[in-house]
GROMACS .gro file of C-alpha atoms in nm:
model
  386
    1MET     CA    1  -1.443   1.997  -0.721
    2MET     CA    2  -1.185   2.148  -0.803
    3PHE     CA    3  -0.937   1.868  -0.900
    4ASN     CA    4  -1.086   1.642  -1.187
    5PHE     CA    5  -1.070   1.359  -1.141
    6ASP     CA    6  -1.270   1.206  -1.441
    7GLU     CA    7  -1.051   1.243  -1.681
    8VAL     CA    8  -0.957   0.948  -1.849
    9ILE     CA    9  -0.557   0.970  -1.965
   10ASP     CA   10  -0.423   0.728  -2.206
   11ARG     CA   11  -0.124   0.642  -2.055
   12LYS     CA   12  -0.001   0.371  -2.321
   13ASN     CA   13   0.318   0.388  -2.490
   14THR     CA   14   0.451   0.553  -2.135
   15ASN     CA   15   0.653   0.251  -2.019
   16SER     CA   16   0.352   0.213  -1.753
   17LEU     CA   17   0.390  -0.159  -1.586
   18LYS     CA   18  -0.021  -0.162  -1.558
   19TRP     CA   19  -0.040  -0.073  -1.915
   20ASN     CA   20   0.203  -0.181  -2.105
   21ILE     CA   21   0.274  -0.565  -1.919
   22ILE     CA   22  -0.024  -0.647  -2.230
   23ASP     CA   23  -0.032  -0.743  -2.521
   24ASP     CA   24  -0.366  -0.681  -2.597
   25LYS     CA   25  -0.506  -0.330  -2.690
   26ASP     CA   26  -0.843  -0.486  -2.564
   27MET     CA   27  -0.784  -0.508  -2.233
   28LEU     CA   28  -0.851  -0.315  -1.907
   29PRO     CA   29  -0.649  -0.281  -1.711
   30MET     CA   30  -0.723  -0.259  -1.283
   31TRP     CA   31  -0.464  -0.386  -1.075
   32VAL     CA   32  -0.153  -0.236  -1.046
   33ALA     CA   33  -0.221  -0.013  -0.665
   34ASP     CA   34  -0.086   0.359  -0.897
   35MET     CA   35  -0.367   0.609  -0.994
   36GLU     CA   36  -0.515   0.731  -1.346
   37PHE     CA   37  -0.515   1.027  -1.175
   38LYS     CA   38  -0.203   1.341  -1.258
   39SER     CA   39  -0.070   1.393  -0.995
   40PRO     CA   40  -0.153   1.792  -0.810
   41LYS     CA   41  -0.071   2.061  -0.995
   42ALA     CA   42   0.221   2.177  -0.766
   43VAL     CA   43   0.403   1.870  -0.777
   44ARG     CA   44   0.422   1.855  -1.174
   45LYS     CA   45   0.489   2.252  -1.159
   46ALA     CA   46   0.761   2.177  -0.894
   47LEU     CA   47   0.903   1.952  -1.160
   48LYS     CA   48   0.901   2.056  -1.481
   49GLU     CA   49   1.100   2.415  -1.314
   50ARG     CA   50   1.321   2.133  -1.204
   51VAL     CA   51   1.346   2.013  -1.528
   52GLU     CA   52   1.383   2.403  -1.745
   53HIS     CA   53   1.722   2.451  -1.449
   54GLY     CA   54   1.823   2.137  -1.760
   55ILE     CA   55   2.158   2.018  -1.502
   56PHE     CA   56   2.036   1.685  -1.307
   57GLY     CA   57   2.332   1.603  -1.081
   58TYR     CA   58   2.382   1.401  -0.774
   59SER     CA   59   2.143   1.556  -0.541
   60GLU     CA   60   2.154   1.615  -0.128
   61ILE     CA   61   1.878   1.595   0.025
   62SER     CA   62   1.862   1.954   0.265
   63ASP     CA   63   1.647   1.973   0.560
   64SER     CA   64   1.349   2.091   0.425
   65TYR     CA   65   1.275   1.737   0.320
   66TYR     CA   66   1.357   1.649   0.648
   67GLN     CA   67   1.120   1.905   0.797
   68ALA     CA   68   0.831   1.820   0.487
   69ILE     CA   69   0.809   1.437   0.615
   70ILE     CA   70   0.801   1.543   0.951
   71GLN     CA   71   0.537   1.855   0.960
   72TRP     CA   72   0.320   1.605   0.728
   73MET     CA   73   0.311   1.309   0.986
   74LYS     CA   74   0.255   1.564   1.264
   75LYS     CA   75  -0.084   1.726   1.079
   76ARG     CA   76  -0.259   1.412   0.920
   77HIS     CA   77  -0.062   1.103   1.168
   78GLN     CA   78  -0.063   1.334   1.525
   79TRP     CA   79   0.284   1.205   1.530
   80ASP     CA   80   0.589   1.376   1.622
   81ILE     CA   81   0.897   1.244   1.452
   82LYS     CA   82   1.254   1.305   1.485
   83LYS     CA   83   1.516   1.408   1.214
   84GLU     CA   84   1.773   1.129   1.228
   85TRP     CA   85   1.520   0.934   1.242
   86ILE     CA   86   1.447   0.899   0.912
   87CYS     CA   87   1.587   0.727   0.627
   88THR     CA   88   1.581   0.712   0.243
   89SER     CA   89   1.453   0.426   0.017
   90PRO     CA   90   1.334   0.429  -0.346
   91GLY     CA   91   1.082   0.216  -0.211
   92VAL     CA   92   0.934   0.066   0.027
   93VAL     CA   93   0.934  -0.276  -0.118
   94PRO     CA   94   1.328  -0.236  -0.150
   95ALA     CA   95   1.345  -0.121   0.185
   96LEU     CA   96   1.180  -0.458   0.349
   97ASN     CA   97   1.414  -0.634   0.170
   98MET     CA   98   1.672  -0.496   0.326
   99LEU     CA   99   1.532  -0.510   0.641
  100VAL     CA  100   1.480  -0.870   0.688
  101ARG     CA  101   1.836  -0.852   0.577
  102CYS     CA  102   1.990  -0.700   0.793
  103LEU     CA  103   1.746  -0.788   1.102
  104THR     CA  104   1.779  -1.150   1.100
  105ASN     CA  105   2.022  -1.472   0.957
  106SER     CA  106   1.946  -1.735   0.794
  107GLY     CA  107   1.682  -1.995   0.976
  108ASP     CA  108   1.535  -1.688   1.086
  109LYS     CA  109   1.107  -1.698   1.096
  110VAL     CA  110   0.887  -1.407   1.003
  111ILE     CA  111   0.571  -1.362   1.093
  112ILE     CA  112   0.230  -1.180   0.821
  113GLN     CA  113  -0.108  -1.191   0.777
  114PRO     CA  114  -0.231  -1.335   0.493
  115PRO     CA  115  -0.394  -1.249   0.279
  116VAL     CA  116  -0.169  -1.029   0.248
  117TYR     CA  117   0.011  -0.776  -0.047
  118TYR     CA  118   0.288  -0.991  -0.189
  119PRO     CA  119   0.580  -0.879  -0.166
  120PHE     CA  120   0.628  -1.005   0.159
  121PHE     CA  121   0.655  -1.314   0.088
  122ASP     CA  122   0.954  -1.231  -0.203
  123ALA     CA  123   1.093  -1.057   0.093
  124ILE     CA  124   1.134  -1.311   0.371
  125LYS     CA  125   1.222  -1.602   0.071
  126ASN     CA  126   1.473  -1.463  -0.111
  127ASN     CA  127   1.641  -1.297   0.200
  128GLY     CA  128   1.710  -1.687   0.377
  129CYS     CA  129   1.448  -1.684   0.583
  130HIS     CA  130   1.142  -1.871   0.649
  131ILE     CA  131   0.772  -1.729   0.662
  132VAL     CA  132   0.493  -1.820   0.959
  133ASP     CA  133   0.153  -1.730   0.810
  134ASN     CA  134  -0.053  -1.612   1.048
  135PRO     CA  135  -0.402  -1.576   0.836
  136LEU     CA  136  -0.636  -1.324   0.906
  137GLN     CA  137  -1.073  -1.351   1.064
  138PHE     CA  138  -1.309  -1.344   0.776
  139ASP     CA  139  -1.621  -1.354   0.926
  140GLY     CA  140  -1.777  -1.280   0.556
  141THR     CA  141  -1.861  -0.980   0.614
  142ARG     CA  142  -1.507  -0.870   0.813
  143TYR     CA  143  -1.126  -0.959   0.862
  144THR     CA  144  -1.032  -0.918   1.227
  145MET     CA  145  -0.677  -1.065   1.350
  146ASP     CA  146  -0.555  -1.393   1.511
  147LEU     CA  147  -0.439  -1.281   1.802
  148ASP     CA  148  -0.463  -1.625   1.981
  149ASP     CA  149  -0.313  -1.762   1.667
  150LEU     CA  150  -0.055  -1.481   1.668
  151GLU     CA  151   0.082  -1.611   2.060
  152LYS     CA  152   0.131  -1.917   1.950
  153LYS     CA  153   0.330  -1.952   1.663
  154ILE     CA  154   0.538  -1.731   1.790
  155ASP     CA  155   0.943  -1.872   1.916
  156SER     CA  156   1.209  -1.823   1.960
  157ARG     CA  157   1.364  -1.834   1.585
  158VAL     CA  158   1.050  -1.561   1.558
  159LYS     CA  159   1.231  -1.221   1.503
  160LEU     CA  160   1.028  -0.987   1.266
  161MET     CA  161   0.629  -0.905   1.207
  162MET     CA  162   0.538  -0.751   0.901
  163LEU     CA  163   0.276  -0.599   1.006
  164CYS     CA  164   0.041  -0.431   0.714
  165SER     CA  165  -0.171  -0.117   0.808
  166PRO     CA  166  -0.358  -0.003   0.592
  167HIS     CA  167  -0.388  -0.391   0.489
  168ASN     CA  168  -0.388  -0.474   0.158
  169PRO     CA  169  -0.546  -0.604   0.012
  170VAL     CA  170  -0.886  -0.628   0.263
  171GLY     CA  171  -0.850  -0.250   0.310
  172ARG     CA  172  -0.869  -0.290   0.712
  173VAL     CA  173  -0.771   0.000   0.949
  174TRP     CA  174  -0.661  -0.196   1.223
  175THR     CA  175  -0.797   0.003   1.614
  176PRO     CA  176  -0.528   0.122   1.797
  177GLU     CA  177  -0.676  -0.186   2.031
  178GLU     CA  178  -0.575  -0.440   1.786
  179LEU     CA  179  -0.264  -0.288   1.702
  180LYS     CA  180  -0.195  -0.269   2.071
  181ARG     CA  181  -0.154  -0.624   2.166
  182LEU     CA  182   0.001  -0.752   1.840
  183GLY     CA  183   0.222  -0.500   1.982
  184GLU     CA  184   0.269  -0.641   2.368
  185LEU     CA  185   0.371  -0.995   2.196
  186CYS     CA  186   0.547  -0.881   2.029
  187ILE     CA  187   0.790  -0.698   2.268
  188LYS     CA  188   0.709  -0.988   2.548
  189ASN     CA  189   0.939  -1.244   2.282
  190ASN     CA  190   1.170  -0.953   2.130
  191VAL     CA  191   1.005  -0.942   1.808
  192ILE     CA  192   1.082  -0.642   1.605
  193VAL     CA  193   0.760  -0.558   1.390
  194ILE     CA  194   0.798  -0.401   1.025
  195ALA     CA  195   0.459  -0.214   1.009
  196ASP     CA  196   0.407  -0.134   0.555
  197GLU     CA  197   0.229   0.168   0.684
  198ILE     CA  198   0.192   0.308   0.284
  199HIS     CA  199  -0.165   0.389   0.247
  200SER     CA  200  -0.225   0.507   0.539
  201ASP     CA  201  -0.318   0.868   0.361
  202LEU     CA  202  -0.563   0.640   0.264
  203ILE     CA  203  -0.809   0.628   0.509
  204PHE     CA  204  -1.220   0.709   0.455
  205GLU     CA  205  -1.414   0.943   0.594
  206GLU     CA  206  -1.482   0.700   0.929
  207TYR     CA  207  -1.211   0.574   1.018
  208GLU     CA  208  -0.834   0.685   1.121
  209HIS     CA  209  -0.504   0.513   1.095
  210THR     CA  210  -0.313   0.449   1.410
  211VAL     CA  211   0.087   0.526   1.357
  212PHE     CA  212   0.191   0.202   1.476
  213ALA     CA  213   0.470   0.320   1.619
  214SER     CA  214   0.284   0.630   1.759
  215ILE     CA  215   0.070   0.437   2.080
  216SER     CA  216   0.412   0.449   2.371
  217GLU     CA  217   0.781   0.458   2.407
  218GLU     CA  218   0.774   0.068   2.355
  219PHE     CA  219   0.670   0.035   2.029
  220LYS     CA  220   0.798   0.290   1.884
  221GLN     CA  221   1.215   0.159   2.008
  222ASN     CA  222   1.039  -0.193   1.888
  223CYS     CA  223   0.988  -0.138   1.502
  224ILE     CA  224   1.016   0.030   1.184
  225VAL     CA  225   0.768   0.252   1.000
  226CYS     CA  226   0.771   0.297   0.651
  227ASN     CA  227   0.527   0.509   0.391
  228ALA     CA  228   0.629   0.689   0.148
  229PRO     CA  229   0.379   1.017  -0.095
  230SER     CA  230   0.391   0.766  -0.364
  231LYS     CA  231   0.055   0.615  -0.323
  232THR     CA  232  -0.082   0.901  -0.176
  233PHE     CA  233  -0.012   1.081  -0.390
  234ASN     CA  234   0.017   0.897  -0.700
  235LEU     CA  235   0.503   0.898  -0.705
  236ALA     CA  236   0.502   0.586  -0.765
  237GLY     CA  237   0.730   0.571  -1.072
  238ILE     CA  238   0.928   0.865  -0.912
  239GLN     CA  239   1.057   0.649  -0.602
  240ALA     CA  240   1.079   0.866  -0.271
  241SER     CA  241   0.998   0.694   0.065
  242ASN     CA  242   1.054   0.709   0.426
  243ILE     CA  243   1.172   0.475   0.659
  244ILE     CA  244   1.134   0.618   1.002
  245ILE     CA  245   1.318   0.457   1.242
  246PRO     CA  246   1.341   0.527   1.634
  247ASN     CA  247   1.587   0.279   1.800
  248LYS     CA  248   1.905   0.370   1.659
  249ARG     CA  249   2.071   0.035   1.680
  250ILE     CA  250   1.830  -0.116   1.475
  251ARG     CA  251   1.867   0.295   1.196
  252THR     CA  252   2.206   0.236   1.214
  253LEU     CA  253   2.217  -0.136   1.121
  254TYR     CA  254   1.893  -0.070   0.827
  255GLN     CA  255   2.211   0.272   0.704
  256HIS     CA  256   2.437   0.045   0.727
  257SER     CA  257   2.313  -0.186   0.478
  258LEU     CA  258   2.212   0.073   0.258
  259GLU     CA  259   2.591   0.195   0.211
  260GLN     CA  260   2.647  -0.185   0.157
  261THR     CA  261   2.373  -0.152  -0.114
  262ARG     CA  262   2.495   0.201  -0.236
  263ILE     CA  263   2.122   0.259  -0.315
  264GLY     CA  264   2.025   0.560   0.013
  265ARG     CA  265   2.124   0.862  -0.275
  266LEU     CA  266   1.773   0.978  -0.365
  267ASN     CA  267   1.764   1.144  -0.725
  268ALA     CA  268   1.648   1.561  -0.768
  269PHE     CA  269   1.291   1.471  -0.900
  270ALA     CA  270   1.261   1.200  -0.609
  271VAL     CA  271   1.351   1.498  -0.366
  272THR     CA  272   1.198   1.805  -0.551
  273ALA     CA  273   0.853   1.608  -0.559
  274LEU     CA  274   0.844   1.470  -0.172
  275GLU     CA  275   0.847   1.854  -0.098
  276ALA     CA  276   0.602   1.984  -0.326
  277ALA     CA  277   0.351   1.700  -0.273
  278TYR     CA  278   0.331   1.703   0.148
  279ASN     CA  279   0.361   2.116   0.154
  280TYR     CA  280   0.111   2.168  -0.119
  281GLY     CA  281  -0.031   1.840  -0.185
  282GLU     CA  282  -0.319   1.818   0.096
  283GLU     CA  283  -0.629   2.004  -0.066
  284TRP     CA  284  -0.619   1.755  -0.324
  285LEU     CA  285  -0.607   1.458  -0.133
  286GLU     CA  286  -0.866   1.496   0.028
  287GLU     CA  287  -1.080   1.592  -0.205
  288LEU     CA  288  -0.914   1.227  -0.417
  289LEU     CA  289  -1.102   1.116  -0.064
  290VAL     CA  290  -1.423   1.217  -0.169
  291TYR     CA  291  -1.374   1.142  -0.521
  292LEU     CA  292  -1.239   0.723  -0.378
  293GLU     CA  293  -1.603   0.662  -0.132
  294ASP     CA  294  -1.804   0.771  -0.440
  295ASN     CA  295  -1.592   0.532  -0.643
  296PHE     CA  296  -1.619   0.291  -0.420
  297ASP     CA  297  -1.988   0.347  -0.395
  298PHE     CA  298  -2.090   0.270  -0.745
  299LEU     CA  299  -1.927   0.037  -0.740
  300CYS     CA  300  -2.106  -0.134  -0.391
  301ASN     CA  301  -2.467   0.007  -0.609
  302TYR     CA  302  -2.330  -0.118  -0.932
  303ILE     CA  303  -2.230  -0.486  -0.823
  304THR     CA  304  -2.570  -0.528  -0.573
  305GLU     CA  305  -2.781  -0.492  -0.901
  306GLU     CA  306  -2.588  -0.621  -1.099
  307ILE     CA  307  -2.340  -0.900  -0.991
  308PRO     CA  308  -2.471  -1.000  -0.628
  309GLN     CA  309  -2.318  -1.319  -0.729
  310ILE     CA  310  -2.011  -1.082  -0.613
  311ASN     CA  311  -1.962  -1.026  -0.251
  312VAL     CA  312  -1.797  -0.733  -0.213
  313ILE     CA  313  -1.556  -0.627   0.124
  314GLN     CA  314  -1.590  -0.301   0.286
  315PRO     CA  315  -1.285  -0.071   0.247
  316GLU     CA  316  -1.157   0.113   0.552
  317GLY     CA  317  -0.853   0.248   0.388
  318THR     CA  318  -0.663   0.230   0.092
  319TYR     CA  319  -0.782   0.221  -0.285
  320LEU     CA  320  -0.804  -0.140  -0.315
  321VAL     CA  321  -1.122  -0.328  -0.299
  322TRP     CA  322  -1.088  -0.699  -0.216
  323LEU     CA  323  -1.357  -0.927  -0.401
  324ASP     CA  324  -1.542  -1.266  -0.332
  325PHE     CA  325  -1.626  -1.470  -0.568
  326ARG     CA  326  -1.614  -1.747  -0.424
  327SER     CA  327  -1.976  -1.833  -0.506
  328LEU     CA  328  -1.921  -1.930  -0.839
  329GLY     CA  329  -1.722  -2.215  -0.724
  330LEU     CA  330  -1.468  -2.165  -1.008
  331GLU     CA  331  -1.083  -2.252  -0.963
  332ASP     CA  332  -0.841  -1.981  -0.953
  333GLU     CA  333  -0.704  -2.001  -1.266
  334VAL     CA  334  -1.054  -2.043  -1.464
  335LEU     CA  335  -1.168  -1.742  -1.321
  336ASN     CA  336  -0.893  -1.571  -1.352
  337ASP     CA  337  -0.865  -1.679  -1.765
  338LEU     CA  338  -1.288  -1.570  -1.773
  339ILE     CA  339  -1.207  -1.267  -1.657
  340GLN     CA  340  -0.890  -1.136  -1.874
  341LYS     CA  341  -1.051  -1.419  -2.150
  342GLU     CA  342  -1.381  -1.285  -2.171
  343GLY     CA  343  -1.421  -0.987  -1.960
  344LYS     CA  344  -1.049  -0.843  -2.132
  345LEU     CA  345  -0.992  -0.691  -1.743
  346VAL     CA  346  -0.717  -0.770  -1.566
  347LEU     CA  347  -0.763  -0.735  -1.140
  348ASN     CA  348  -0.518  -0.903  -0.949
  349PRO     CA  349  -0.615  -1.307  -0.905
  350GLY     CA  350  -0.683  -1.331  -0.481
  351HIS     CA  351  -0.468  -1.696  -0.398
  352ILE     CA  352  -0.141  -1.448  -0.527
  353PHE     CA  353  -0.183  -1.318  -0.158
  354GLY     CA  354  -0.148  -1.613  -0.022
  355THR     CA  355  -0.373  -1.819   0.303
  356GLY     CA  356  -0.733  -1.751   0.235
  357GLY     CA  357  -0.700  -1.581  -0.053
  358SER     CA  358  -0.864  -1.807  -0.344
  359GLY     CA  359  -1.095  -1.715  -0.475
  360PHE     CA  360  -1.068  -1.417  -0.443
  361GLN     CA  361  -0.960  -1.090  -0.708
  362ARG     CA  362  -0.832  -0.757  -0.583
  363ILE     CA  363  -0.936  -0.429  -0.793
  364ASN     CA  364  -0.791  -0.099  -0.818
  365ILE     CA  365  -1.075   0.190  -0.781
  366ALA     CA  366  -0.858   0.457  -0.838
  367CYS     CA  367  -0.930   0.596  -1.173
  368PRO     CA  368  -1.204   0.793  -1.319
  369ARG     CA  369  -1.633   0.673  -1.289
  370SER     CA  370  -1.657   0.614  -1.574
  371MET     CA  371  -1.303   0.386  -1.642
  372LEU     CA  372  -1.493   0.131  -1.287
  373LYS     CA  373  -1.792   0.116  -1.463
  374GLU     CA  374  -1.617   0.046  -1.818
  375GLY     CA  375  -1.464  -0.207  -1.595
  376LEU     CA  376  -1.742  -0.311  -1.406
  377THR     CA  377  -1.932  -0.396  -1.751
  378ARG     CA  378  -1.696  -0.623  -1.839
  379LEU     CA  379  -1.697  -0.765  -1.466
  380LYS     CA  380  -2.045  -0.821  -1.585
  381LYS     CA  381  -2.096  -0.984  -1.869
  382VAL     CA  382  -1.861  -1.229  -1.687
  383VAL     CA  383  -2.066  -1.378  -1.426
  384ASN     CA  384  -2.377  -1.401  -1.652
  385HIS     CA  385  -2.243  -1.585  -1.970
  386LEU     CA  386  -2.149  -1.918  -1.667
   0.00000   0.00000   0.00000
């Protein structure tokens, strides 16, 4: 490999949410969805040059910024987008909140598919709407959408559907057929789809991500696609996201919400990093994907041989793995305490992802192999002491 993903980098005392939130210096955090790898050299070089300029005033977004996004979406996802469709946000989560605010009225309903990325819940509740659960179906091995249940739960008060694609935390990469039926139900019932596709560049070799809006003209006009270079290139702290809205009416509402909050302007480093990542980071990404798949294989082999009480859910995308601890028969709080206190390990407890998450934990495998092995060794210690 050209890039050293085995390098262990000390992130303590860098104001890292993932590392600094833990008081115990012996804790190993494998929870927050950022990576333990340096961002691509091209990105770091571009940021160094921007720093050396020495002046960090207000920034405008140039055509090269939009072209970087347009070219990336065309090359990686075979979707042709137009410059005017691209809106900004410091992150996908702020965008989700603004979209709920500008596309609903208080008391409206928003559908989600739990267990799902937990900020979805707050984006809905904090903006005066009600959550409608359309839980995923789980056969013990694989998750699927329950589209019959979805159809039953759509009524006149449902205004939005939040789609997590690829799905966090269960790792599904939805097929075109699944997305097509979901989209048709939403169009039939005048439900706008917000597609959180932030993990869309992180797809395992046997699978292919389908941009929801690319399926048809009708879908394109009935959805918002949210993505970013943050997960792809480990740039979460840079804060630049792409909110792609082909429908002019919806885009105008979102832009008005941006104006009301005055957070539409990106910082100088966000613009620089995004352009460098999309223009020069693809080779780094290709090697990263190989390393992540090897990490997953390592995790699977280790758990099969050393901790067979845990069931690993095969991810099709993302660098997050969903682990089933239900055979241990422990309450969520007890399981979480054991992992943290006995194992000195921090994972994401499954219950925070909503319905269907109890008894599960989410682990982040975007780390050097040695760190992954250490985390699994600690997990083995916890299970063996039960």
